mmCIF file of C-alpha atoms in Angstrom:
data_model
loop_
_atom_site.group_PDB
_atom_site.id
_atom_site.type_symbol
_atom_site.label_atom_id
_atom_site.label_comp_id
_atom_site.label_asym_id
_atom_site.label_seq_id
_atom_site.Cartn_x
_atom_site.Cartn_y
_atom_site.Cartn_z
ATOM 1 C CA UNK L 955 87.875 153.611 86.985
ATOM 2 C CA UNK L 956 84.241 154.326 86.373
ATOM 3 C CA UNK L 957 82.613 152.438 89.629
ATOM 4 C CA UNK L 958 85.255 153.445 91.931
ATOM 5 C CA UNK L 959 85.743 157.419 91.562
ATOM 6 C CA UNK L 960 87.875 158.718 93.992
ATOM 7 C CA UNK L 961 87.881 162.149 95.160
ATOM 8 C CA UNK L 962 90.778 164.596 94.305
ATOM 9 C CA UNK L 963 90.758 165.190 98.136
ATOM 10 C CA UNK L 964 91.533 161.223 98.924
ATOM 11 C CA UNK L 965 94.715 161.588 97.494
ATOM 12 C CA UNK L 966 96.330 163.558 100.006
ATOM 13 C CA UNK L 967 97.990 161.869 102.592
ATOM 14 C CA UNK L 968 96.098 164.944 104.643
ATOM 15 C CA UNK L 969 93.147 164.525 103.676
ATOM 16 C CA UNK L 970 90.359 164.400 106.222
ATOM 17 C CA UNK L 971 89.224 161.070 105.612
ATOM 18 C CA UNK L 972 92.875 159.837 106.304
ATOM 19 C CA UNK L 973 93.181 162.053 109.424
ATOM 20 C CA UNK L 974 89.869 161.174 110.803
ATOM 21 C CA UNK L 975 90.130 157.338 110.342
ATOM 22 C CA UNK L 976 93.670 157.760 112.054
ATOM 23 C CA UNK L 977 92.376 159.608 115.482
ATOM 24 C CA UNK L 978 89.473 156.979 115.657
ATOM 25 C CA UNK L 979 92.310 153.885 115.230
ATOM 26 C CA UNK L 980 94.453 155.453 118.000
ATOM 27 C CA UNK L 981 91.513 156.128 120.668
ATOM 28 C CA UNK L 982 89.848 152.692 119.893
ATOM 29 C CA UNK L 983 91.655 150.107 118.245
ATOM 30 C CA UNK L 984 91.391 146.455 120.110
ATOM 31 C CA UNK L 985 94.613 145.538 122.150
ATOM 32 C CA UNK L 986 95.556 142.574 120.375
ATOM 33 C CA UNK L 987 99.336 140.517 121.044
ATOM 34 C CA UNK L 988 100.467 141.215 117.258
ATOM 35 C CA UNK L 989 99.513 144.788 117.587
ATOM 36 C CA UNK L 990 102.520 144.602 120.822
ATOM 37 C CA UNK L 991 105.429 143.349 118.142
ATOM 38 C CA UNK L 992 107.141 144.561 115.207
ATOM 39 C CA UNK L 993 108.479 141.439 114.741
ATOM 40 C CA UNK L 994 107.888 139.963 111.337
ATOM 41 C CA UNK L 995 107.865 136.133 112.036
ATOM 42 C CA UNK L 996 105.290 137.082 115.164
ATOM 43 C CA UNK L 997 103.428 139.563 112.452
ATOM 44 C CA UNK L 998 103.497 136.630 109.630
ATOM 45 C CA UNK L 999 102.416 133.957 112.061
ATOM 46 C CA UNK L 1000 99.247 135.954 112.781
ATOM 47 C CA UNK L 1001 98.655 137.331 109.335
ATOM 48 C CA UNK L 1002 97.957 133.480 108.259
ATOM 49 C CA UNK L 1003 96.214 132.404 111.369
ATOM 50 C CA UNK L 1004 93.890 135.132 110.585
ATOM 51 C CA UNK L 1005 92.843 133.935 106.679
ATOM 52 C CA UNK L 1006 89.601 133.895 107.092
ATOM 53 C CA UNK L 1007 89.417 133.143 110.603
ATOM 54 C CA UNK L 1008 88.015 135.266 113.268
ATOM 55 C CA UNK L 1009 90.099 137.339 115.817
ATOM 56 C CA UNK L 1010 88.963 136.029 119.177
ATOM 57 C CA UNK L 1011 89.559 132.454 117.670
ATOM 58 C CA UNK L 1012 93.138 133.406 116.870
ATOM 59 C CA UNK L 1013 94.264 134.946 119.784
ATOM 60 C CA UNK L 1014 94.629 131.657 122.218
ATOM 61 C CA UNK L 1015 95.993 129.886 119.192
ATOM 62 C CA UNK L 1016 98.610 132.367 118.557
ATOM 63 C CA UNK L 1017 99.654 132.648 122.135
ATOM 64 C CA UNK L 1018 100.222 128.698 122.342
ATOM 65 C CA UNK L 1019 101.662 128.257 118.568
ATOM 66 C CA UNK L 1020 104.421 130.751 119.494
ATOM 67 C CA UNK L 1021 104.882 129.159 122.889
ATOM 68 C CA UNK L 1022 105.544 125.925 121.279
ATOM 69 C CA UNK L 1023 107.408 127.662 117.666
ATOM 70 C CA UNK L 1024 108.576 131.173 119.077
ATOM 71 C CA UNK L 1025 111.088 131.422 116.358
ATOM 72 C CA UNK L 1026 111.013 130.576 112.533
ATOM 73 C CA UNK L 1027 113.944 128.487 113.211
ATOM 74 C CA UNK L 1028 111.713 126.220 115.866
ATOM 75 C CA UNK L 1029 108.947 125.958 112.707
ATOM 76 C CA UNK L 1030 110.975 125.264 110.880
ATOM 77 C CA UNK L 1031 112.541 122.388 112.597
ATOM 78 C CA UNK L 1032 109.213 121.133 114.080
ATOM 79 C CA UNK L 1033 107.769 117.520 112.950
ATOM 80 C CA UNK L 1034 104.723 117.650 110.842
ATOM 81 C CA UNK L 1035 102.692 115.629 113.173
ATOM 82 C CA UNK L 1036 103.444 118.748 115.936
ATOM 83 C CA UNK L 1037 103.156 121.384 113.832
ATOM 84 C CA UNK L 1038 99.321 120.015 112.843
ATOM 85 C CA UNK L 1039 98.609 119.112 116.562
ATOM 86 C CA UNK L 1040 99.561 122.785 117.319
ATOM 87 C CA UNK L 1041 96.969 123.942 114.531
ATOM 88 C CA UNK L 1042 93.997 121.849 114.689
ATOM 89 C CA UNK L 1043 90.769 123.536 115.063
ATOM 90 C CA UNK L 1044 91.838 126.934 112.572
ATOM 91 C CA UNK L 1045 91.050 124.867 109.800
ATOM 92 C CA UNK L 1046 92.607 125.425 106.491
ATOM 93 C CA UNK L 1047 95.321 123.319 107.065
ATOM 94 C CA UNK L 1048 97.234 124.077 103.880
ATOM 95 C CA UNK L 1049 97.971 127.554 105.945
ATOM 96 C CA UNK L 1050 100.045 125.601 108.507
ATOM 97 C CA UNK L 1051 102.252 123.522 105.844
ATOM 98 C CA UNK L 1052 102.903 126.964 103.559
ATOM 99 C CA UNK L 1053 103.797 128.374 106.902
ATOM 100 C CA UNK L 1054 106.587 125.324 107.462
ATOM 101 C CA UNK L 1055 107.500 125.583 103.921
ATOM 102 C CA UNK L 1056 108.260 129.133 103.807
ATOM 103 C CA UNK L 1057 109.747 129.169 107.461
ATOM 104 C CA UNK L 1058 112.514 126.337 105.927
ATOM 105 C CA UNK L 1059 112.828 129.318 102.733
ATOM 106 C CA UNK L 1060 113.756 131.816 105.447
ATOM 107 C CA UNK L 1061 116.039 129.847 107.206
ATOM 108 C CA UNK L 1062 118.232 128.628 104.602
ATOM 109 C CA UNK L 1063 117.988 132.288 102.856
ATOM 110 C CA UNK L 1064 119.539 133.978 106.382
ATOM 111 C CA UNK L 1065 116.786 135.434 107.661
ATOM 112 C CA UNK L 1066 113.458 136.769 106.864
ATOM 113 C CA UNK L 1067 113.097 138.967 103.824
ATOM 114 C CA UNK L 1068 113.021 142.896 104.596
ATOM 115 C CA UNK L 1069 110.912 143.705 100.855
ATOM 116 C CA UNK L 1070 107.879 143.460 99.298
ATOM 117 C CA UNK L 1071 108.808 141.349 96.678
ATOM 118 C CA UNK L 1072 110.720 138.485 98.193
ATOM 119 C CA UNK L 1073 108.473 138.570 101.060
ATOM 120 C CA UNK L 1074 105.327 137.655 98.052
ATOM 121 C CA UNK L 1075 107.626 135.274 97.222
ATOM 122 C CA UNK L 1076 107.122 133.286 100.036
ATOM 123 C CA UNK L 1077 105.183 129.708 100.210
ATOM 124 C CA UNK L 1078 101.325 130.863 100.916
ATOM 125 C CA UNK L 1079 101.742 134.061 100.797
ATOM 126 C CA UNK L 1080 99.662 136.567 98.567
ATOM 127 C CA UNK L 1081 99.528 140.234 97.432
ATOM 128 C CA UNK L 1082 97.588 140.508 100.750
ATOM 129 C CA UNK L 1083 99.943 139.070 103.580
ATOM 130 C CA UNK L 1084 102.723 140.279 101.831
ATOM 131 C CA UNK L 1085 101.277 143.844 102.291
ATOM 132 C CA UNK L 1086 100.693 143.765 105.715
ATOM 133 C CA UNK L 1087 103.925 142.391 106.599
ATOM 134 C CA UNK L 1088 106.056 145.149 104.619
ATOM 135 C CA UNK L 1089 104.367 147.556 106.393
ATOM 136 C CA UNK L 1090 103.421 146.793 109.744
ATOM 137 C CA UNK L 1091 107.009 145.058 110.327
ATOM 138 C CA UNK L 1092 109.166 147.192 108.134
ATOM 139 C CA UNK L 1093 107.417 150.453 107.621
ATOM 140 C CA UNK L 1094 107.140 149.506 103.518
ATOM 141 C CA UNK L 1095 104.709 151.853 101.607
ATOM 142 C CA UNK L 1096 102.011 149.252 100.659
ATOM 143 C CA UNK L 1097 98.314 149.198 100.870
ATOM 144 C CA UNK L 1098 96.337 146.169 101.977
ATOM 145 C CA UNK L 1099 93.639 144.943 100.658
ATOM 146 C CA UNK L 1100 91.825 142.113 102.825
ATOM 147 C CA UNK L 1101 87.765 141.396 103.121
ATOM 148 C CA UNK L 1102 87.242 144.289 105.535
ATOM 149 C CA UNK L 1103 89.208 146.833 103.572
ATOM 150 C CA UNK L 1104 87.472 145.800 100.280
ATOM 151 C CA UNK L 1105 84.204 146.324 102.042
ATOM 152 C CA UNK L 1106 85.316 149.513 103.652
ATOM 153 C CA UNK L 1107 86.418 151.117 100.009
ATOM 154 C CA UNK L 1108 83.296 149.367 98.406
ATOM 155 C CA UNK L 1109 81.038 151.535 100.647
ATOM 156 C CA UNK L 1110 83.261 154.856 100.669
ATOM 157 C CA UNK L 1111 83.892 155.157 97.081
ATOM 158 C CA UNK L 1112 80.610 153.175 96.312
ATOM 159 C CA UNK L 1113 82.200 150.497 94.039
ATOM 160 C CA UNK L 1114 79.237 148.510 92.418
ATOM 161 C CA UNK L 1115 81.203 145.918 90.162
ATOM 162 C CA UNK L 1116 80.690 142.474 91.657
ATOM 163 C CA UNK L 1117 83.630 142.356 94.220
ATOM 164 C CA UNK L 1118 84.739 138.675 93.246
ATOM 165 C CA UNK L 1119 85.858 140.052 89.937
ATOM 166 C CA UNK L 1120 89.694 140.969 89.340
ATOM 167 C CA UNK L 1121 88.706 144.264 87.587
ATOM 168 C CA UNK L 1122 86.314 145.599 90.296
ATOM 169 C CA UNK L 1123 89.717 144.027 92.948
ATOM 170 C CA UNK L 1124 92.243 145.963 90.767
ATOM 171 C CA UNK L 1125 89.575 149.396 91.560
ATOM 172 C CA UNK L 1126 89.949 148.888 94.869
ATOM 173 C CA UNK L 1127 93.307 148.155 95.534
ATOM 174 C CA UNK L 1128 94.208 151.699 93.375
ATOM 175 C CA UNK L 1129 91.738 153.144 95.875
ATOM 176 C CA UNK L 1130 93.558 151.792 99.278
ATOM 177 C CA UNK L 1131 97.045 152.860 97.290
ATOM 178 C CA UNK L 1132 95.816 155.961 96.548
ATOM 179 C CA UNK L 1133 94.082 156.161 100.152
ATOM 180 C CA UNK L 1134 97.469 154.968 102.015
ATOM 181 C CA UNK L 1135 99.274 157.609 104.432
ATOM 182 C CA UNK L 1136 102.884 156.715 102.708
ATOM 183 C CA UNK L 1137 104.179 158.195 106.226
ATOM 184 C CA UNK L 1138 103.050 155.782 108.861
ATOM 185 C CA UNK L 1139 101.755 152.968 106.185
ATOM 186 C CA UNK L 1140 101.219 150.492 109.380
ATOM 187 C CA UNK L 1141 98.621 152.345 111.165
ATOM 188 C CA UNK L 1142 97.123 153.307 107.985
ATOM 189 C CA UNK L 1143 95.921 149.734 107.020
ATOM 190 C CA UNK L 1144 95.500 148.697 110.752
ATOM 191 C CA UNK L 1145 92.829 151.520 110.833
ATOM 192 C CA UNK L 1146 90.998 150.307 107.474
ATOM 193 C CA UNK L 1147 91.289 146.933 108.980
ATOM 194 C CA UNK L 1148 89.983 147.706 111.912
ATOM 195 C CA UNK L 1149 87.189 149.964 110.651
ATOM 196 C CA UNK L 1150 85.833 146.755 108.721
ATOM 197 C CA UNK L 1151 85.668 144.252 111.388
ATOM 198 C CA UNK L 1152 84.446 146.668 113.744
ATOM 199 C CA UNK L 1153 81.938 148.987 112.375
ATOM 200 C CA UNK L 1154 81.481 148.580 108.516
ATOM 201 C CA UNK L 1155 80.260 145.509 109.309
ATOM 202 C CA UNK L 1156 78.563 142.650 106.415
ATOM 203 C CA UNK L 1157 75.200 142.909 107.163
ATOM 204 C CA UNK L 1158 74.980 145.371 109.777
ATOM 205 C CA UNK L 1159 77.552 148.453 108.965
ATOM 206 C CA UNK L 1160 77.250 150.615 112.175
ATOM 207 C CA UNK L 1161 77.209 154.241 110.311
ATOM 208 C CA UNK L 1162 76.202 156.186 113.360
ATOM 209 C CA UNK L 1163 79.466 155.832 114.787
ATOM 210 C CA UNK L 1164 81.299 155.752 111.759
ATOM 211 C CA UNK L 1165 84.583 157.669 112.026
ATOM 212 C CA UNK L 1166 84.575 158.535 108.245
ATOM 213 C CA UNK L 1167 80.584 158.120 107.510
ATOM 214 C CA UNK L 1168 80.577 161.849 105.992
ATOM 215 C CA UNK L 1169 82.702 160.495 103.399
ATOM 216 C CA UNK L 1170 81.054 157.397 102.649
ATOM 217 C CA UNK L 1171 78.813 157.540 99.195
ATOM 218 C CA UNK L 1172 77.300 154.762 99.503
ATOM 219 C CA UNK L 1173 75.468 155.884 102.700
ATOM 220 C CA UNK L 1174 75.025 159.256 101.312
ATOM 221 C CA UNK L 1175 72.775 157.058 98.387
ATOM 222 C CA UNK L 1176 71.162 154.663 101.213
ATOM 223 C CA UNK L 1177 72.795 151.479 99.378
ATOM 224 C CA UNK L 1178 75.622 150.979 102.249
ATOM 225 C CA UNK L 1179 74.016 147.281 102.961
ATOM 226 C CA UNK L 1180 74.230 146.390 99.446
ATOM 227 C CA UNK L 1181 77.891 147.067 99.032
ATOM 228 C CA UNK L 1182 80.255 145.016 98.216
ATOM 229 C CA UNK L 1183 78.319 143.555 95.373
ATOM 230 C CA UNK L 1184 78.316 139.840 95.136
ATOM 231 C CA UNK L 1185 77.795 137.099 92.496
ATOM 232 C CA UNK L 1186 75.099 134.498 93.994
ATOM 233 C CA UNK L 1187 77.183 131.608 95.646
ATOM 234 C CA UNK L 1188 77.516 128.163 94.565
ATOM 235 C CA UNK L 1189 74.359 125.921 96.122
ATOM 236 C CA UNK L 1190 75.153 124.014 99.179
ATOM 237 C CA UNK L 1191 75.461 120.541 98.924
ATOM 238 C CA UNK L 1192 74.232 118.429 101.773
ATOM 239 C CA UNK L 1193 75.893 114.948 102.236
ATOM 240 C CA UNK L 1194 75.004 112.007 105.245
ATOM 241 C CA UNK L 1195 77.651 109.857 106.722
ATOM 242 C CA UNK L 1196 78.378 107.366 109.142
ATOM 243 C CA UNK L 1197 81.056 107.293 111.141
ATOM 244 C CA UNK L 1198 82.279 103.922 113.322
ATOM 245 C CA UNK L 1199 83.769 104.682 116.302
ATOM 246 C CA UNK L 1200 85.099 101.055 117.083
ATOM 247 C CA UNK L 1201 87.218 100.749 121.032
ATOM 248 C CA UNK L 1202 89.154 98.130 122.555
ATOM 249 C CA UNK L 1203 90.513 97.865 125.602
ATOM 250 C CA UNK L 1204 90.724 101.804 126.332
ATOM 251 C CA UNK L 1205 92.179 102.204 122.560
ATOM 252 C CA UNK L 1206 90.322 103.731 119.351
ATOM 253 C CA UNK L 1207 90.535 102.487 115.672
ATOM 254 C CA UNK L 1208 91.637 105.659 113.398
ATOM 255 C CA UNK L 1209 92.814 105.881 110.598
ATOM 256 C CA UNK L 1210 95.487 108.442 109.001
ATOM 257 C CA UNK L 1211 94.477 110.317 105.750
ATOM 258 C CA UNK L 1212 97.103 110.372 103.231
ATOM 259 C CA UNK L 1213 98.937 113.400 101.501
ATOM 260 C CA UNK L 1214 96.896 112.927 98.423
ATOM 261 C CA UNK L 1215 93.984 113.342 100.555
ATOM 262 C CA UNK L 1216 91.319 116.140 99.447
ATOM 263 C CA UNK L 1217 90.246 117.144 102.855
ATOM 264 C CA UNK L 1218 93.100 117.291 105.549
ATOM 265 C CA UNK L 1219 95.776 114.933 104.489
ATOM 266 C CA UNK L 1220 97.946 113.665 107.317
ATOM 267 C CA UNK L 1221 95.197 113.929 110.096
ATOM 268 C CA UNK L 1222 93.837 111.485 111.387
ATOM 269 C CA UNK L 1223 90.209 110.024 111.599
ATOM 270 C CA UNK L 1224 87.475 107.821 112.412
ATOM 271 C CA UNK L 1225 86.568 105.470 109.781
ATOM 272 C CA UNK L 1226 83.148 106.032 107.726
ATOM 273 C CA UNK L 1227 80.910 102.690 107.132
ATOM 274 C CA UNK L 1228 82.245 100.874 104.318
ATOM 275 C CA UNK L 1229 85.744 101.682 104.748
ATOM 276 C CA UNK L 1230 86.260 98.681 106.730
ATOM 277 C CA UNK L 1231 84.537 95.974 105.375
ATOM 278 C CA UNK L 1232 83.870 93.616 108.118
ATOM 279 C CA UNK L 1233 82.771 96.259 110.448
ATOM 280 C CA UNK L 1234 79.484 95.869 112.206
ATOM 281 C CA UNK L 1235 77.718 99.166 113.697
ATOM 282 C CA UNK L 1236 76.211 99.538 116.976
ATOM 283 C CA UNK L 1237 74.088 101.874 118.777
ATOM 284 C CA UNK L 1238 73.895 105.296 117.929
ATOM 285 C CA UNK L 1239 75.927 107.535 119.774
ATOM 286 C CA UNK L 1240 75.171 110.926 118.353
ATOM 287 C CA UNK L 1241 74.978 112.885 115.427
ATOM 288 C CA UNK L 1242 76.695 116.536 114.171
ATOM 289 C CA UNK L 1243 76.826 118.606 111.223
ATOM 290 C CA UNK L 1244 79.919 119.945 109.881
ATOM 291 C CA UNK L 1245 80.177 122.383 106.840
ATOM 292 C CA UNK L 1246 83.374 122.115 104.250
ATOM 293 C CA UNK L 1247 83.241 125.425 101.803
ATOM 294 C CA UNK L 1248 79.772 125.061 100.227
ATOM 295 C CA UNK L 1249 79.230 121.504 101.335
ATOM 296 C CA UNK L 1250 76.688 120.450 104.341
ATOM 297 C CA UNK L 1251 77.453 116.919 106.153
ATOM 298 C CA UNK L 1252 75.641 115.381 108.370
ATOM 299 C CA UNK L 1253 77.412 112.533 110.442
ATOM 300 C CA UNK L 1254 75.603 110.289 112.187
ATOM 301 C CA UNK L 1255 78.460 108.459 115.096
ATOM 302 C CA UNK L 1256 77.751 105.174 115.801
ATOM 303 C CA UNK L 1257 79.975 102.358 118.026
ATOM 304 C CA UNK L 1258 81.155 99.208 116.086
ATOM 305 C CA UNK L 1259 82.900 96.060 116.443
ATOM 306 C CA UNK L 1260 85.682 94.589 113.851
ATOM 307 C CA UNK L 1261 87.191 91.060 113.578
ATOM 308 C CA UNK L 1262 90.441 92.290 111.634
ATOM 309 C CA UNK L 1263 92.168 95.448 110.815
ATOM 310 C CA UNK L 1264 92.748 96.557 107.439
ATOM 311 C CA UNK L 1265 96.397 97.827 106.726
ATOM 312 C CA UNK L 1266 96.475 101.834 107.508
ATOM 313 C CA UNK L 1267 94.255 101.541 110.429
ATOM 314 C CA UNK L 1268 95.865 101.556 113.988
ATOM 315 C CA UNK L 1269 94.125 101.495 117.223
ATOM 316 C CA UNK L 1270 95.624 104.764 119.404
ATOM 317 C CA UNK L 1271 94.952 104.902 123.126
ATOM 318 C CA UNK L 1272 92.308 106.869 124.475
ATOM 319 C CA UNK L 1273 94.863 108.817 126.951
ATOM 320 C CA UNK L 1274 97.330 110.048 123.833
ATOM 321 C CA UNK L 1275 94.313 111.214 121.410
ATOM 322 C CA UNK L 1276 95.872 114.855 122.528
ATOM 323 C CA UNK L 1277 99.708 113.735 121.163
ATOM 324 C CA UNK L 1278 97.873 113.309 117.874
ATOM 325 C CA UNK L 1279 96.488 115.345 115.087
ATOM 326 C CA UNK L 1280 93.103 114.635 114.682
ATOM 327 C CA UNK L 1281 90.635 115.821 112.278
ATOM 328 C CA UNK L 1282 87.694 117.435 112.825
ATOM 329 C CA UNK L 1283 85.340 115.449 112.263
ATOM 330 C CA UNK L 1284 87.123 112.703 114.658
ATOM 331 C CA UNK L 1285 86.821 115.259 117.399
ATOM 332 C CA UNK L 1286 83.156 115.594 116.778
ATOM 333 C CA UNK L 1287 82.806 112.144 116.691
ATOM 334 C CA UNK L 1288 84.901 111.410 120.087
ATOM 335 C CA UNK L 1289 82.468 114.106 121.827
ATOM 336 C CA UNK L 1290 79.501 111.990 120.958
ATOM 337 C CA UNK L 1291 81.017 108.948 122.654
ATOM 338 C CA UNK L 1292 81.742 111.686 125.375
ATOM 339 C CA UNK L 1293 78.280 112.505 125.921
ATOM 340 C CA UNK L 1294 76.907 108.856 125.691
ATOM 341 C CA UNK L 1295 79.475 107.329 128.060
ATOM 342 C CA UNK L 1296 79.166 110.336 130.822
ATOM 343 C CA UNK L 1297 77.306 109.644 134.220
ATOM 344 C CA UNK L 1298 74.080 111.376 134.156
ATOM 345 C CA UNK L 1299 72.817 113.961 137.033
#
């Protein structure tokens, strides 16, 4: 426990830094439509949604996804094909297939599980989600420990072991365990939560209004922008591609990606030269960039013409592109055409 000391006082469910952190949450915490439910499918849904995905990206998403699934049976039961429609744009698609998965676990185990354990147990589901479920939907004594509470504890108990390692994790989550109001568990990691993505900010921490800043270390040392430590990143790869954007008769040539795929198996996309060998490109209808983890691409769209279509291609009308799941990158690509085929002002 040597780079994450925590103060006798901390553990106290009384302390001051508890109590302090607690008044700030209930006089300024964001009114957001999980924050209005203790349901724990509703709590669940947006617990995944929000893996590393920002908050005011969520929030339509959420709205529509339980529109269109508003109970786990309804996931459950939902075709793939809708259930990626319904997600596309939050990325990370594996999120939306665990979700399915586990949703088909709850249903055939009765309902959904009421403890820690069997709710880890879960298809994509981590020491994390798991956490914030128990205890927002159940009232379950366990501390979270997501991006902004790591960086919350790294500054407050000034933790300098490189925050990517499972020792300097394993400090931190003793910390928010140790830190946890056992009483009302659910506003006690809503308020660390909060207090990261709203004022102990990455680059910019925003001490000065700081609920607990008296009781921060690492701004009592000046080093509060260079906690959480970090091991340098990978190097970013950048990549070119061209993508053909072949129509016929008010109908696009996609293609769907295959389970086995590495990036977003069962969308589907625009074909990239060479994937159709007798396909001639055109003009040039725009260009993008699109970033994948620590990789850079840069597509450059252009309109082509094909004598025969390979097996696993099929042309889609124009007007049904919405009843489909499409990639990304296809989107990207069809708002190129958009722009090139739009009457100018």
């Amino acid at each position: 426990q040597k780079n994450c000391k925590i103060p006798l006082y901390v553990r106290q469910t009384t302390s001051p830094l508890v109590v302090q952190l607690r008044k700030w949450y209930r006089r300024v915490r964001r009114d957001l439509p999980w924050r209005q439910t203790q349901d724990p499918y509703r709590i669940w849904v947006s617990e995944i949604m929000l893996q590393q995905t920002r908050v005011a990206t969520v929030v339509p998403y959420y709205e529509r996804f339980l529109a269109r699934f508003p109970t786990v049976d309804a996931l459950a039961a939902a075709p793939e094909p809708e259930l990626l429609t319904a997600w596309a744009g939050l990325g990370y698609y594996a999120r939306a297939r665990n979700l399915q998965r586990a949703a088909r676990v709850i249903v055939e185990r009765g309902g959904f599980p009421r403890d820690y354990g069997a709710i880890r147990e879960l298809p994509g589901v981590g020491d994390y989600t798991a956490a914030a479920i128990a205890s927002i939907a159940f009232g379950l004594p366990h501390a979270v420990l997501d991006g902004n509470v790591a960086r919350v504890l790294s500054r407050v108990f000034n933790e300098s072991g490189d925050i990517r390692l499972s020792a300097t994790r394993r400090r931190l989550q003793h910390a928010a365990d140790e830190l946890l109001d056992r009483r009302n568990p659910a506003e006690s990691n809503q308020a660390l939560m909060e207090l990261g993505a709203t004022i102990c900010l990455p680059r910019q921490p925003r001490c000065a209004i700081c609920p607990i800043a008296e009781s921060c270390e690492a701004r009592r040392l000046g080093v509060e922008t260079e906690r959480p430590v970090k091991a340098r990143a990978k190097e970013t790869v950048f990549l070119r591609q061209t993508l053909i954007l072949i129509r016929k008769r008010g109908r696009i040539l996609l293609f769907k990606r295959p389970p086995a795929s590495a990036r977003m198996p069962g969308f589907w996309d625009v074909p990239e030269s060479g994937q159709i060998p007798d396909a001639v490109a055109g003009a040039l209808l725009g260009t993008f960039r699109h970033s994948i983890t620590n990789h850079i691409y840069r597509f450059e769209v252009r309109s082509g013409d094909v004598v025969s279509v390979p097996k696993g291609f099929r042309w889609v009308r124009e007007s049904r592109l919405d009843e489909i799941p499409l990639s990304t990158t296809a989107k990207k690509a069809l708002l190129c055409l958009k722009r090139c085929t739009e009457p100018r002002s």
